[in-house]
Amino acid sequence: MKKLQAAMDFLAGWPMTLVGGVFLLASFVLGLLEVSLPVDPAWATVLVSGLPLVYLAVRRLVCNRGISKISSALLISVAMVAAVAIGDLFAAGEVAFIMALGALLEDMTTNRARKGLHKLISLAPTQGRRLRDGREETVPAAEIRPGDILRVLPGEAIPVDGVIAAGETSVDQSVMTGESLPVDKSVGDAVYGGTVNRFGTVDVRATRVGEDGSLQKLIRMVREAEEKQAPTARIADRWASWLVPAAMLIAIIAGLVTQNITRAVTVLVVFCPCALVLATPTAIMAAIGQATRQGVIIKSGEALERMGRVDTVAFDKTGTLTYGRLEVSDLEPLAPGLEPMELLRLTAAAEAKSEHPLARAIVSHARAQGLELPESDGFRMSAGRGIEAVVEGRRLLCGSEAFLAGQGVRPGPDAAARLAALREQGKAAVLTAEGGRCLGILALSDVLRPGAGEMVERLHAMHTSTVLLTGDNDRTAACFAGQAGISEVRAGLLPAEKVAAVEELRAAGRTVCMIGDGVNDAPALKAADVGVAMGIMGSDIAVEAADIALMSDDISRIPYLKRLSVATVHTIQLSITLSMCINLAAVTLSVLGLLNPTTGALVHNAGSCFVVLIAALLYDRKF
C-alpha cells in the first residue's frame, strides 16, 4: 500500500503533471493539424494525471464514512472513464490534467511551515546549581524538586519556577511577559523558569518543576494549538456531495431521453468542477504574490481567507505597537539652577559603568546629545535598585525611590507629585541625588511606532475593533493604548492569560487576529483565528507560530493585509459564481447536443482560464 501511495504521489507531483500537460498539448495540436498517430498522446496524460485521481476516488469510497465518500475526484474519474469509453481521449486527459494542476496549486498555498517548536524547547534550562548541606552541586533540571534551593548567577537562566530566598537582582522575563524592562526582584518575589537573571546572585526556592513549570506550559500550549489547526477541506470536495449526484442524474436523464450516450458523457465532462477547484488556489496564489511584494509573508491560503473575516485585531504592546527599546523621554531638574543637560551629564557619568538597561539608555542618550562624560570613581551597584558613584568630586546616588529612601534621601512633595504623574504615563524613573537632596528625575519610556494611531483609525474605519493584550502593568498599558486610540485594554497578562483572552473573544463570536513579536506571544498567535508576527524584529518562535509575518517593522501593513484578504475572498466568490454559471450553460448546451465531449472540455477549460485571469487582476491590483 505504501509503495502504491508513493507511486501515486510521484505521478501527482509537478514534474509528471507537466509531462502530462506536454502530451495533452501535443494531442490538441495534432488534432488541429488532422495528424493521426498509432497511439494518441493524450493517453499519457490520462495515465499520469488520471491514475492518482482514480486512486483517490476509490480510497475515499473505501475508507471515508458517510457523505465524505463522495468527492470531486469521484466525479472527475467517472467523466474521464466515460470519455475514454467513447474514444474521446483529449477530453479525458484535459479534465484529469486541469484537476491535477489545481490540486498542486492549492497544495503550494496551503503547506504551512511547522517548525520552531524545538527552538522554544531549547529555551528550557537543562541544569541548575543546587545548594545542599552547604555545598553547591550542578544537577540536571529534571532532578530538581520542589523545595530545592538553587543558586543563580548573573547572566544565567533561572532553571525552574520559584521564589527568591536570598539576594536581590533584576530579571529579564520578556520570554514570559514580553515586558521591555527587567523586573527588580528581592526576597519573596516569584520568578519563572527560562527567564534570565541580569545582575545580582540570588538563591531561588523551587516551587514548580518539570511539566508544571511556566515555560513547559508555554511549550505545551504551542504544541496543542498547533494540533488544533485542522486543514480546511477543499471547496470542491465540500460541494461534491451534491455536484456528483446532480451530474450523474442529469447525465442519465440526458442519455435516456436523447438515446445518445455522447450527450451523457458530455454532461459529465462539462460538469467537472475544474474552474471551481482553481478558483480558490489561483486567487490565493495571486494574493500571496501581491503581499510578498509588500513585505508580507502569508503562509497559507486558509489564513488569508480567515483574515478577510476578521472583525477584531488584538495587539501585543512591546515590539509590536512600540519599538521595544527604552529612550529618555523627560529631564526634570529639581535643584535650583540645575539645567536639564547638566542633570543628564551627571547622571550618565555616574551610570556609565552600570550594565542595567535603564543606565545604558541614559548613557546612550547623553552621548547622542554630544555630552562629554567624565570618569567616575567609587562605583558601587545595588543590583536592581541603584548605584553610587563619585563624579567630579560629587558623591551621586542614582536609582529608584526605594533605593534613595534606603540611603536617607526623601524626595520632596514636588518630586513625589512628578513621579506619580510619570507612573501614570507608564514611564520608568531614575532619581539622582547628592548630599541628602534629590537633584532631579530622568524618565524613560518605550516608544510608540509612528503611524500606530493612524493604523488603528484605518482598522476602525473598516469596522474592525482593536484590543491591547500585554504583560505590562495597567498604567503603562493604558498610556500606550490611549496614544494609539485603542479603547479595550487587558494588562498584566502571562502567556496563558493572553490565550484565555483570545479564546474569550472568540467565544463571544468574534473572529480574532492576534499580532505579536515575542516568544510569549506564540500561544496566543496560535489560539487566534489568524496570527500575525512582526517578522524582522520578532522572535523566530513567534514567526513560526504565526500564520502571517510582516518582514518589516511597518505596522501600517495591517490595514493593507485586511483589505487584501477581503478582496481575495470576494475574488474567490466571484470566480466560483462564474464557474458555476459556465457549468450551468455548458450542461444545457450538452443536453441540447450543441457540445460534444471535446468541445465541452474546451468550453469548461475556458471557464478555468477566466478564473486564472480574474486572479491575475488581483495580483496587479493597487491597494
Coordinates of C-alpha atoms in Angstrom, one line a residue:
M1 CA 0.0 0.0 0.0
K2 CA 2.8 2.4 0.9
K3 CA 4.5 1.7 -2.5
L4 CA 1.3 2.3 -4.3
Q5 CA 0.8 5.6 -2.4
A6 CA 4.3 6.6 -3.2
A7 CA 3.8 5.9 -6.9
M8 CA 0.6 8.0 -6.9
D9 CA 2.4 10.8 -5.2
F10 CA 5.1 10.7 -7.8
L11 CA 2.6 10.9 -10.7
A12 CA 0.7 13.7 -8.9
G13 CA 3.9 15.8 -8.5
W14 CA 4.9 18.8 -10.5
P15 CA 7.3 17.0 -12.9
M16 CA 4.9 14.3 -14.0
T17 CA 2.0 16.7 -14.2
L18 CA 3.9 19.0 -16.5
V19 CA 4.8 15.9 -18.6
G20 CA 1.1 15.1 -18.8
G21 CA 0.4 18.7 -19.9
V22 CA 3.0 18.5 -22.7
F23 CA 1.4 15.3 -24.1
L24 CA -2.1 16.9 -23.8
L25 CA -0.8 19.9 -25.8
A26 CA 0.7 17.6 -28.4
S27 CA -2.7 15.8 -28.7
F28 CA -4.5 19.1 -29.2
V29 CA -2.1 20.3 -31.9
L30 CA -2.1 17.1 -33.8
G31 CA -5.9 17.2 -33.7
L32 CA -5.9 20.6 -35.2
L33 CA -3.4 19.5 -37.9
E34 CA -5.5 16.4 -38.5
V35 CA -2.4 14.2 -38.0
S36 CA -3.0 10.8 -36.5
L37 CA -0.6 8.6 -34.6
P38 CA -0.9 4.9 -33.7
V39 CA -1.3 6.0 -30.1
D40 CA -2.9 9.3 -29.1
P41 CA -0.5 11.3 -26.9
A42 CA -3.5 12.1 -24.6
W43 CA -3.2 8.5 -23.3
A44 CA -0.1 9.7 -21.4
T45 CA -2.0 12.5 -19.8
V46 CA -4.8 10.1 -18.8
L47 CA -2.4 7.7 -17.2
V48 CA -0.2 10.3 -15.5
S49 CA -2.9 12.7 -14.2
G50 CA -5.8 10.4 -14.2
L51 CA -4.5 7.4 -12.2
P52 CA -3.9 9.5 -9.0
L53 CA -7.4 10.8 -9.2
V54 CA -8.9 7.4 -9.7
Y55 CA -6.8 6.1 -6.8
L56 CA -8.0 9.0 -4.6
A57 CA -11.7 8.5 -5.5
V58 CA -11.5 4.7 -4.8
R59 CA -9.7 5.2 -1.5
R60 CA -12.3 7.7 -0.3
L61 CA -15.1 5.4 -1.3
V62 CA -13.5 2.6 0.7
C63 CA -12.1 4.5 3.7
N64 CA -14.3 7.5 4.3
R65 CA -17.6 7.5 6.1
G66 CA -21.0 8.8 5.1
I67 CA -21.2 11.6 2.5
S68 CA -17.4 12.2 2.6
K69 CA -17.2 9.1 0.3
I70 CA -18.4 11.3 -2.5
S71 CA -15.7 13.8 -3.7
S72 CA -14.8 15.8 -6.7
A73 CA -12.3 13.1 -7.5
L74 CA -15.1 10.6 -8.0
L75 CA -17.0 12.8 -10.5
I76 CA -13.8 13.5 -12.5
S77 CA -12.9 9.8 -12.5
V78 CA -16.4 8.9 -13.8
A79 CA -16.2 11.6 -16.5
M80 CA -12.7 10.5 -17.5
V81 CA -13.6 6.9 -17.8
A82 CA -16.7 7.7 -19.7
A83 CA -14.8 9.9 -22.2
V84 CA -12.2 7.1 -22.7
A85 CA -15.1 4.6 -23.2
I86 CA -16.4 6.6 -26.2
G87 CA -12.9 7.2 -27.5
D88 CA -12.6 10.9 -26.7
L89 CA -9.1 10.8 -25.2
F90 CA -8.4 14.5 -25.3
A91 CA -11.5 15.2 -23.2
A92 CA -10.4 12.6 -20.7
G93 CA -6.9 13.9 -20.5
E94 CA -8.0 17.5 -20.3
V95 CA -10.2 17.1 -17.2
A96 CA -7.6 15.0 -15.5
F97 CA -4.8 17.5 -16.2
I98 CA -6.7 20.5 -15.0
M99 CA -7.7 18.8 -11.8
A100 CA -4.1 17.7 -11.1
L101 CA -2.9 21.2 -11.7
G102 CA -5.4 22.7 -9.4
A103 CA -4.5 20.3 -6.6
L104 CA -0.8 21.2 -7.0
L105 CA -1.6 24.9 -6.9
E106 CA -3.7 24.5 -3.8
D107 CA -1.0 22.5 -2.1
M108 CA 1.5 25.2 -2.8
T109 CA -0.6 27.8 -1.0
T110 CA -1.7 25.6 2.0
N111 CA 1.5 23.9 3.0
R112 CA 2.5 25.6 6.3
A113 CA 5.8 25.7 8.0
R114 CA 5.6 23.7 11.2
K115 CA 9.0 24.4 12.6
G116 CA 10.3 26.3 15.6
L117 CA 8.9 24.3 18.5
H118 CA 12.3 22.9 19.1
K119 CA 13.6 26.4 19.5
L120 CA 11.1 27.0 22.2
I121 CA 12.1 23.8 23.9
S122 CA 15.8 24.9 23.7
L123 CA 15.0 27.8 26.0
A124 CA 14.3 25.5 28.9
P125 CA 17.5 25.3 31.1
T126 CA 19.0 21.8 31.2
Q127 CA 20.7 22.2 34.6
G128 CA 20.9 24.2 37.8
R129 CA 23.1 24.9 40.8
R130 CA 21.5 23.2 43.8
L131 CA 22.6 24.0 47.4
R132 CA 22.7 21.1 49.7
D133 CA 24.4 20.7 53.1
G134 CA 26.3 23.9 52.4
R135 CA 27.7 22.7 49.2
E136 CA 26.9 23.7 45.6
E137 CA 26.3 21.0 43.1
T138 CA 25.3 21.1 39.4
V139 CA 22.3 18.9 38.7
P140 CA 20.1 18.2 35.6
A141 CA 16.9 20.2 35.6
A142 CA 14.9 17.0 35.6
E143 CA 16.3 16.2 39.1
I144 CA 15.3 19.5 40.7
R145 CA 12.4 19.0 43.2
P146 CA 10.0 21.5 44.8
G147 CA 11.7 23.0 47.9
D148 CA 15.3 22.7 46.5
I149 CA 17.4 25.9 46.9
L150 CA 19.1 26.9 43.6
R151 CA 21.8 29.5 43.2
V152 CA 21.5 31.6 40.0
L153 CA 24.5 33.7 38.9
P154 CA 24.2 36.9 36.8
G155 CA 23.6 36.1 33.2
E156 CA 22.2 32.7 33.9
A157 CA 18.7 31.4 33.1
I158 CA 16.6 30.5 36.1
P159 CA 16.1 26.7 35.9
V160 CA 12.6 26.4 37.3
D161 CA 9.7 28.4 38.7
G162 CA 10.4 29.5 42.3
V163 CA 10.6 32.2 44.9
I164 CA 13.7 34.2 45.8
A165 CA 15.0 33.1 49.1
A166 CA 18.1 35.3 49.3
G167 CA 19.5 38.2 47.3
E168 CA 18.3 41.0 45.0
T169 CA 18.5 41.3 41.3
S170 CA 16.7 42.3 38.1
V171 CA 15.2 39.6 35.9
D172 CA 14.6 39.7 32.2
Q173 CA 11.3 37.9 32.0
S174 CA 10.4 39.1 28.5
V175 CA 10.2 35.4 27.4
M176 CA 7.1 35.1 29.6
T177 CA 5.5 38.5 29.8
G178 CA 7.0 40.5 26.9
E179 CA 7.9 43.3 29.2
S180 CA 10.6 45.6 27.8
L181 CA 12.1 46.3 31.2
P182 CA 13.9 43.9 33.5
V183 CA 11.9 43.5 36.7
D184 CA 13.5 44.1 40.0
K185 CA 13.3 41.1 42.4
S186 CA 14.0 40.6 46.0
V187 CA 13.3 38.1 48.8
G188 CA 9.8 36.7 48.5
D189 CA 9.3 37.6 44.8
A190 CA 8.3 34.9 42.3
V191 CA 10.5 34.1 39.3
Y192 CA 9.8 31.9 36.2
G193 CA 11.9 29.2 34.7
G194 CA 13.6 30.2 31.5
T195 CA 13.8 33.9 32.5
V196 CA 17.3 35.4 32.8
N197 CA 18.9 36.8 35.9
R198 CA 20.6 40.0 34.8
F199 CA 22.7 41.2 37.7
G200 CA 22.9 40.0 41.4
T201 CA 23.4 36.5 42.5
V202 CA 20.2 35.1 44.1
D203 CA 19.1 31.9 45.7
V204 CA 15.7 30.6 44.5
R205 CA 13.5 28.1 46.2
A206 CA 11.9 25.8 43.6
T207 CA 8.1 25.7 43.6
R208 CA 7.0 24.3 40.2
V209 CA 9.2 21.9 38.3
G210 CA 9.1 19.7 35.2
E211 CA 5.9 19.8 33.3
D212 CA 4.3 22.1 35.9
G213 CA 6.7 24.9 35.1
S214 CA 5.6 28.0 33.3
L215 CA 8.0 27.5 30.3
Q216 CA 6.9 23.9 29.8
K217 CA 3.3 25.0 29.9
L218 CA 4.1 27.6 27.2
I219 CA 5.7 24.9 25.1
R220 CA 2.7 22.6 25.6
M221 CA 0.2 25.4 24.6
V222 CA 2.0 26.0 21.4
R223 CA 2.0 22.3 20.6
E224 CA -1.6 21.8 21.5
A225 CA -2.7 24.9 19.5
E226 CA -0.7 23.5 16.5
E227 CA -2.6 20.2 16.7
K228 CA -6.0 22.0 16.8
Q229 CA -5.3 23.7 13.5
A230 CA -7.3 21.3 11.2
P231 CA -6.8 21.8 7.4
T232 CA -9.7 23.3 5.6
A233 CA -11.4 20.9 3.3
R234 CA -11.2 21.8 -0.4
I235 CA -14.2 23.7 -1.5
A236 CA -14.8 21.4 -4.5
D237 CA -15.0 18.4 -2.1
R238 CA -17.4 20.3 0.1
W239 CA -19.7 20.9 -2.9
A240 CA -19.2 17.4 -4.3
S241 CA -21.9 15.9 -2.1
W242 CA -24.5 17.4 -4.4
L243 CA -22.4 18.1 -7.5
V244 CA -21.8 14.3 -8.1
P245 CA -25.4 13.1 -7.7
A246 CA -26.6 16.1 -9.8
A247 CA -24.2 15.4 -12.6
M248 CA -25.0 11.7 -12.6
L249 CA -28.7 12.3 -12.6
I250 CA -28.6 14.8 -15.4
A251 CA -26.3 12.6 -17.5
I252 CA -28.5 9.6 -17.1
I253 CA -31.7 11.6 -17.9
A254 CA -30.0 13.2 -20.9
G255 CA -28.8 9.8 -22.2
L256 CA -32.2 8.1 -21.7
V257 CA -34.2 11.0 -23.2
T258 CA -32.0 11.6 -26.2
Q259 CA -30.9 7.9 -26.6
N260 CA -27.4 9.4 -27.2
I261 CA -24.6 8.2 -25.0
T262 CA -22.3 11.0 -26.2
R263 CA -24.6 13.7 -24.7
A264 CA -24.5 11.9 -21.4
V265 CA -20.7 11.8 -21.4
T266 CA -20.5 15.4 -22.4
V267 CA -22.6 16.3 -19.4
L268 CA -20.2 14.5 -17.1
V269 CA -17.2 16.3 -18.8
V270 CA -18.6 19.8 -18.6
F271 CA -19.9 19.2 -15.0
C272 CA -16.3 18.6 -13.8
P273 CA -15.5 21.3 -11.3
C274 CA -12.2 22.3 -12.8
A275 CA -12.8 26.1 -12.6
L276 CA -14.3 25.6 -9.2
V277 CA -11.2 23.8 -8.0
L278 CA -8.9 26.5 -9.4
A279 CA -11.0 29.4 -8.0
T280 CA -9.5 29.3 -4.5
P281 CA -5.9 28.4 -5.1
T282 CA -5.3 30.8 -8.0
A283 CA -6.8 33.8 -6.2
I284 CA -4.8 32.9 -3.1
M285 CA -1.6 32.5 -5.0
A286 CA -2.1 35.9 -6.6
A287 CA -2.8 37.5 -3.2
I288 CA 0.3 35.8 -1.7
G289 CA 2.4 37.2 -4.5
Q290 CA 0.9 40.6 -4.1
A291 CA 1.6 40.5 -0.3
T292 CA 5.1 39.3 -0.8
R293 CA 5.9 42.4 -2.9
Q294 CA 4.6 44.5 0.0
G295 CA 6.8 42.7 2.6
V296 CA 4.1 40.5 4.0
I297 CA 4.6 36.7 4.1
I298 CA 1.4 34.7 4.1
K299 CA 2.0 31.1 5.0
S300 CA -1.4 29.6 3.9
G301 CA -4.4 30.4 1.8
E302 CA -6.6 29.3 4.8
A303 CA -5.1 32.1 6.9
L304 CA -5.7 34.6 4.1
E305 CA -9.4 33.6 3.8
R306 CA -9.8 33.8 7.6
M307 CA -8.1 37.3 7.7
G308 CA -10.9 38.5 5.3
R309 CA -13.4 37.6 8.0
V310 CA -11.5 39.2 10.9
D311 CA -13.5 41.7 12.9
T312 CA -11.2 42.1 15.9
V313 CA -7.4 42.7 16.0
A314 CA -5.6 42.1 19.2
F315 CA -2.2 43.7 19.7
D316 CA 0.7 42.9 21.9
K317 CA 2.5 46.1 23.1
T318 CA 6.2 45.7 23.4
G319 CA 7.9 45.2 20.0
T320 CA 4.5 45.4 18.2
L321 CA 2.8 48.8 18.9
T322 CA 6.1 50.0 20.3
Y323 CA 9.7 49.7 19.3
G324 CA 10.6 47.6 22.5
R325 CA 13.5 49.9 23.4
L326 CA 13.8 52.5 26.1
E327 CA 14.6 56.1 25.4
V328 CA 15.0 59.1 27.8
S329 CA 11.7 61.0 27.5
D330 CA 11.8 63.5 30.3
L331 CA 14.5 65.5 32.2
E332 CA 13.2 67.1 35.4
P333 CA 15.8 69.1 37.4
L334 CA 14.6 69.7 41.0
A335 CA 17.7 71.6 42.4
P336 CA 17.7 75.4 41.8
G337 CA 19.8 76.4 38.9
L338 CA 20.4 72.9 37.6
E339 CA 19.9 72.7 33.8
P340 CA 18.4 69.6 32.2
M341 CA 21.5 68.9 30.2
E342 CA 23.7 69.1 33.3
L343 CA 21.4 66.7 35.1
L344 CA 21.7 64.3 32.2
R345 CA 25.5 64.7 32.1
L346 CA 26.0 64.0 35.8
T347 CA 23.6 61.1 35.8
A348 CA 25.1 59.5 32.7
A349 CA 28.6 59.8 34.0
A350 CA 27.6 58.1 37.3
E351 CA 25.7 55.3 35.4
A352 CA 28.4 54.8 32.7
K353 CA 29.8 51.7 34.5
S354 CA 26.4 50.1 35.0
E355 CA 25.0 47.3 32.8
H356 CA 21.4 48.0 33.7
P357 CA 19.2 48.7 30.7
L358 CA 18.0 52.0 32.2
A359 CA 21.6 53.1 32.7
R360 CA 22.5 52.1 29.2
A361 CA 19.7 54.1 27.8
I362 CA 20.7 57.2 29.8
V363 CA 24.3 56.9 28.7
S364 CA 23.3 56.4 25.1
H365 CA 21.0 59.4 25.2
A366 CA 23.7 61.6 26.7
R367 CA 26.3 60.6 24.1
A368 CA 23.7 61.2 21.3
Q369 CA 23.4 64.8 22.7
G370 CA 27.1 65.2 22.3
L371 CA 27.9 65.4 26.0
E372 CA 31.4 64.6 27.3
L373 CA 31.1 62.2 30.3
P374 CA 33.8 62.5 33.0
E375 CA 35.2 59.3 34.6
S376 CA 33.5 58.3 37.8
D377 CA 35.2 56.9 41.0
G378 CA 34.0 54.7 43.8
F379 CA 31.3 53.0 41.6
R380 CA 29.1 50.6 43.6
M381 CA 25.8 49.0 42.5
S382 CA 22.9 47.6 44.4
A383 CA 21.6 45.0 42.0
G384 CA 18.2 46.1 40.6
R385 CA 17.9 49.1 42.8
G386 CA 20.5 51.8 42.1
I387 CA 24.2 52.9 42.0
E388 CA 26.6 55.1 43.9
A389 CA 29.5 56.9 42.2
V390 CA 31.7 60.0 42.6
V391 CA 31.7 62.3 39.6
E392 CA 33.9 65.4 39.6
G393 CA 34.2 65.1 43.4
R394 CA 30.4 64.9 43.9
R395 CA 29.0 61.7 45.5
L396 CA 25.9 60.9 43.5
L397 CA 23.2 58.3 44.1
C398 CA 21.1 57.2 41.1
G399 CA 18.2 54.8 41.3
S400 CA 14.7 54.1 42.4
E401 CA 12.8 56.0 45.0
A402 CA 13.1 53.0 47.3
F403 CA 16.9 53.0 46.8
L404 CA 17.2 56.6 47.7
A405 CA 15.0 56.2 50.7
G406 CA 17.3 53.5 51.9
Q407 CA 20.2 56.0 51.7
G408 CA 18.2 58.6 53.7
V409 CA 17.1 60.7 50.8
R410 CA 13.4 61.6 50.7
P411 CA 12.1 63.3 47.6
G412 CA 10.1 66.4 48.4
P413 CA 6.4 66.9 47.5
D414 CA 7.2 68.3 44.1
A415 CA 9.3 65.3 43.2
A416 CA 6.6 62.9 44.6
A417 CA 3.9 64.5 42.5
R418 CA 6.1 64.4 39.4
L419 CA 6.9 60.7 40.0
A420 CA 3.2 59.9 40.3
A421 CA 2.5 61.7 37.0
L422 CA 5.3 59.8 35.3
R423 CA 4.0 56.5 36.6
E424 CA 0.5 57.3 35.2
Q425 CA 2.2 57.7 31.8
G426 CA 3.8 54.3 32.1
K427 CA 7.3 55.6 32.4
A428 CA 10.2 54.3 34.4
A429 CA 12.0 56.9 36.6
V430 CA 15.6 57.2 37.7
L431 CA 16.3 59.7 40.5
T432 CA 19.6 61.4 41.0
A433 CA 20.6 62.7 44.5
E434 CA 23.6 64.3 46.2
G435 CA 24.1 65.1 49.8
G436 CA 20.7 64.1 51.0
R437 CA 18.7 66.0 48.4
C438 CA 17.2 65.0 45.1
L439 CA 18.8 66.8 42.2
G440 CA 16.3 65.6 39.6
I441 CA 14.4 62.9 37.8
L442 CA 15.1 61.2 34.4
A443 CA 12.1 59.4 32.9
L444 CA 12.4 56.7 30.3
S445 CA 9.8 55.1 28.2
D446 CA 9.2 52.7 25.3
V447 CA 8.4 54.5 22.0
L448 CA 5.1 54.1 20.1
R449 CA 5.7 53.3 16.5
P450 CA 5.0 56.2 14.1
G451 CA 1.7 55.6 12.4
A452 CA 0.3 53.3 15.0
G453 CA -2.6 55.7 15.7
E454 CA -3.4 56.1 12.0
M455 CA -3.3 52.3 11.6
V456 CA -5.8 51.8 14.4
E457 CA -8.1 54.5 12.9
R458 CA -8.0 52.8 9.5
L459 CA -8.9 49.5 11.1
H460 CA -11.8 51.1 12.9
A461 CA -12.9 52.6 9.6
M462 CA -13.1 49.1 8.2
H463 CA -15.5 48.2 11.1
T464 CA -12.7 46.2 12.8
S465 CA -12.3 46.6 16.6
T466 CA -9.0 46.7 18.4
V467 CA -7.8 45.2 21.7
L468 CA -4.4 45.6 23.6
L469 CA -3.2 42.4 25.3
T470 CA 0.0 43.0 27.2
G471 CA 2.1 41.8 30.1
D472 CA 2.9 45.3 31.2
N473 CA 1.1 47.0 34.1
D474 CA -2.2 48.7 33.9
R475 CA -0.8 52.3 33.8
T476 CA 1.7 51.6 31.1
A477 CA -0.9 49.7 29.0
A478 CA -3.5 52.4 29.4
C479 CA -1.0 55.1 28.4
F480 CA 0.1 53.4 25.2
A481 CA -3.4 52.3 24.3
G482 CA -4.6 55.9 24.7
Q483 CA -1.9 57.1 22.4
A484 CA -2.8 54.5 19.7
G485 CA -6.5 55.0 20.0
I486 CA -7.3 51.5 21.4
S487 CA -10.1 51.6 23.9
E488 CA -10.2 47.9 25.1
V489 CA -7.1 47.0 27.2
R490 CA -6.2 43.9 29.1
A491 CA -2.9 44.3 31.1
G492 CA -0.7 42.2 33.3
L493 CA -1.2 39.1 31.2
L494 CA 1.0 36.0 31.2
P495 CA 1.1 33.8 28.1
A496 CA -1.7 31.5 29.4
E497 CA -3.8 34.6 30.2
K498 CA -3.3 36.0 26.7
V499 CA -4.5 32.7 25.3
A500 CA -7.6 32.9 27.6
A501 CA -8.3 36.4 26.5
V502 CA -8.1 35.4 22.8
E503 CA -10.4 32.4 23.4
E504 CA -12.8 34.6 25.3
L505 CA -13.0 37.0 22.4
R506 CA -13.6 34.1 20.0
A507 CA -16.3 32.6 22.3
A508 CA -18.1 35.9 22.1
G509 CA -18.5 35.3 18.3
R510 CA -15.6 37.5 17.2
T511 CA -13.1 36.5 14.5
V512 CA -9.7 37.4 16.1
C513 CA -6.4 38.3 14.5
M514 CA -3.5 38.4 17.1
I515 CA -0.4 40.5 16.3
G516 CA 2.8 39.9 18.4
D517 CA 6.5 39.6 18.2
G518 CA 7.8 37.7 21.2
V519 CA 8.1 34.1 22.4
N520 CA 5.4 34.9 25.0
D521 CA 3.0 35.7 22.2
A522 CA 3.4 32.4 20.4
P523 CA 0.5 30.6 22.1
A524 CA -1.9 33.5 21.6
L525 CA -0.8 33.7 17.9
K526 CA -1.8 30.0 17.6
A527 CA -5.0 30.4 19.6
A528 CA -6.3 33.2 17.4
D529 CA -8.1 32.7 14.1
V530 CA -5.1 34.4 12.4
G531 CA -1.7 35.1 14.0
V532 CA 0.5 37.8 12.6
A533 CA 4.1 38.1 13.7
M534 CA 6.4 41.1 13.4
G535 CA 9.0 39.2 11.3
I536 CA 12.2 41.1 11.2
M537 CA 12.5 42.0 14.9
G538 CA 10.2 39.3 16.3
S539 CA 11.4 36.1 17.7
D540 CA 11.8 33.1 15.4
I541 CA 9.3 31.2 17.5
A542 CA 6.6 33.9 17.1
V543 CA 7.3 34.0 13.4
E544 CA 6.9 30.2 13.1
A545 CA 3.8 30.2 15.3
A546 CA 2.1 32.8 13.2
D547 CA 0.1 32.4 10.0
I548 CA 1.4 35.7 8.6
A549 CA 4.7 37.5 9.1
L550 CA 5.5 41.2 8.5
M551 CA 9.0 41.3 7.2
S552 CA 9.5 44.9 8.2
D553 CA 8.5 47.0 11.3
D554 CA 5.9 48.8 9.3
I555 CA 2.7 48.1 11.3
S556 CA 0.7 50.1 8.7
R557 CA 0.7 46.9 6.7
I558 CA -2.1 45.5 8.9
P559 CA -4.9 47.5 7.2
Y560 CA -3.4 46.7 3.8
L561 CA -3.5 43.0 4.8
K562 CA -7.1 43.3 5.8
R563 CA -8.1 44.9 2.5
L564 CA -6.2 42.4 0.5
S565 CA -7.8 39.5 2.4
V566 CA -11.3 40.9 1.8
A567 CA -10.6 41.4 -1.9
T568 CA -9.3 37.9 -2.1
V569 CA -12.4 36.4 -0.5
H570 CA -14.6 38.5 -2.9
T571 CA -12.5 37.3 -5.9
I572 CA -12.9 33.7 -4.9
Q573 CA -16.7 34.2 -4.5
L574 CA -16.8 35.8 -8.0
S575 CA -14.8 33.0 -9.5
I576 CA -17.0 30.4 -8.0
T577 CA -20.1 32.1 -9.2
L578 CA -18.6 32.5 -12.7
S579 CA -17.5 28.9 -12.9
M580 CA -21.0 27.6 -11.8
C581 CA -22.7 29.8 -14.4
I582 CA -20.4 28.5 -17.1
N583 CA -21.0 24.9 -15.9
L584 CA -24.8 25.5 -16.0
A585 CA -24.7 26.9 -19.5
A586 CA -22.4 24.1 -20.7
V587 CA -24.6 21.4 -19.2
T588 CA -27.6 23.0 -21.0
L589 CA -25.8 23.1 -24.3
S590 CA -24.6 19.5 -23.8
V591 CA -28.1 18.2 -23.2
L592 CA -29.2 20.0 -26.4
G593 CA -26.5 18.3 -28.3
L594 CA -24.7 21.6 -29.2
L595 CA -21.5 20.4 -27.5
N596 CA -19.6 17.1 -27.7
P597 CA -17.0 15.8 -25.2
T598 CA -14.1 17.6 -26.9
T599 CA -15.8 21.0 -27.4
G600 CA -17.4 20.6 -24.0
A601 CA -13.9 20.1 -22.5
L602 CA -12.7 23.2 -24.3
V603 CA -15.7 25.3 -23.1
H604 CA -15.3 24.3 -19.5
N605 CA -11.5 24.8 -19.8
A606 CA -12.3 28.4 -20.9
G607 CA -14.0 28.8 -17.6
S608 CA -10.8 27.8 -15.9
C609 CA -8.9 30.4 -17.9
F610 CA -11.4 33.1 -16.8
V611 CA -10.8 32.1 -13.2
V612 CA -7.0 32.4 -13.7
L613 CA -7.4 35.8 -15.4
I614 CA -9.5 37.2 -12.5
A615 CA -6.8 36.0 -10.1
A616 CA -4.1 37.7 -12.2
L617 CA -6.0 41.0 -11.9
L618 CA -5.9 40.6 -8.1
Y619 CA -2.1 40.3 -8.3
D620 CA -1.8 43.6 -10.1
R621 CA -4.4 45.5 -8.2
K622 CA -3.4 48.6 -6.2
F623 CA -4.4 48.7 -2.6

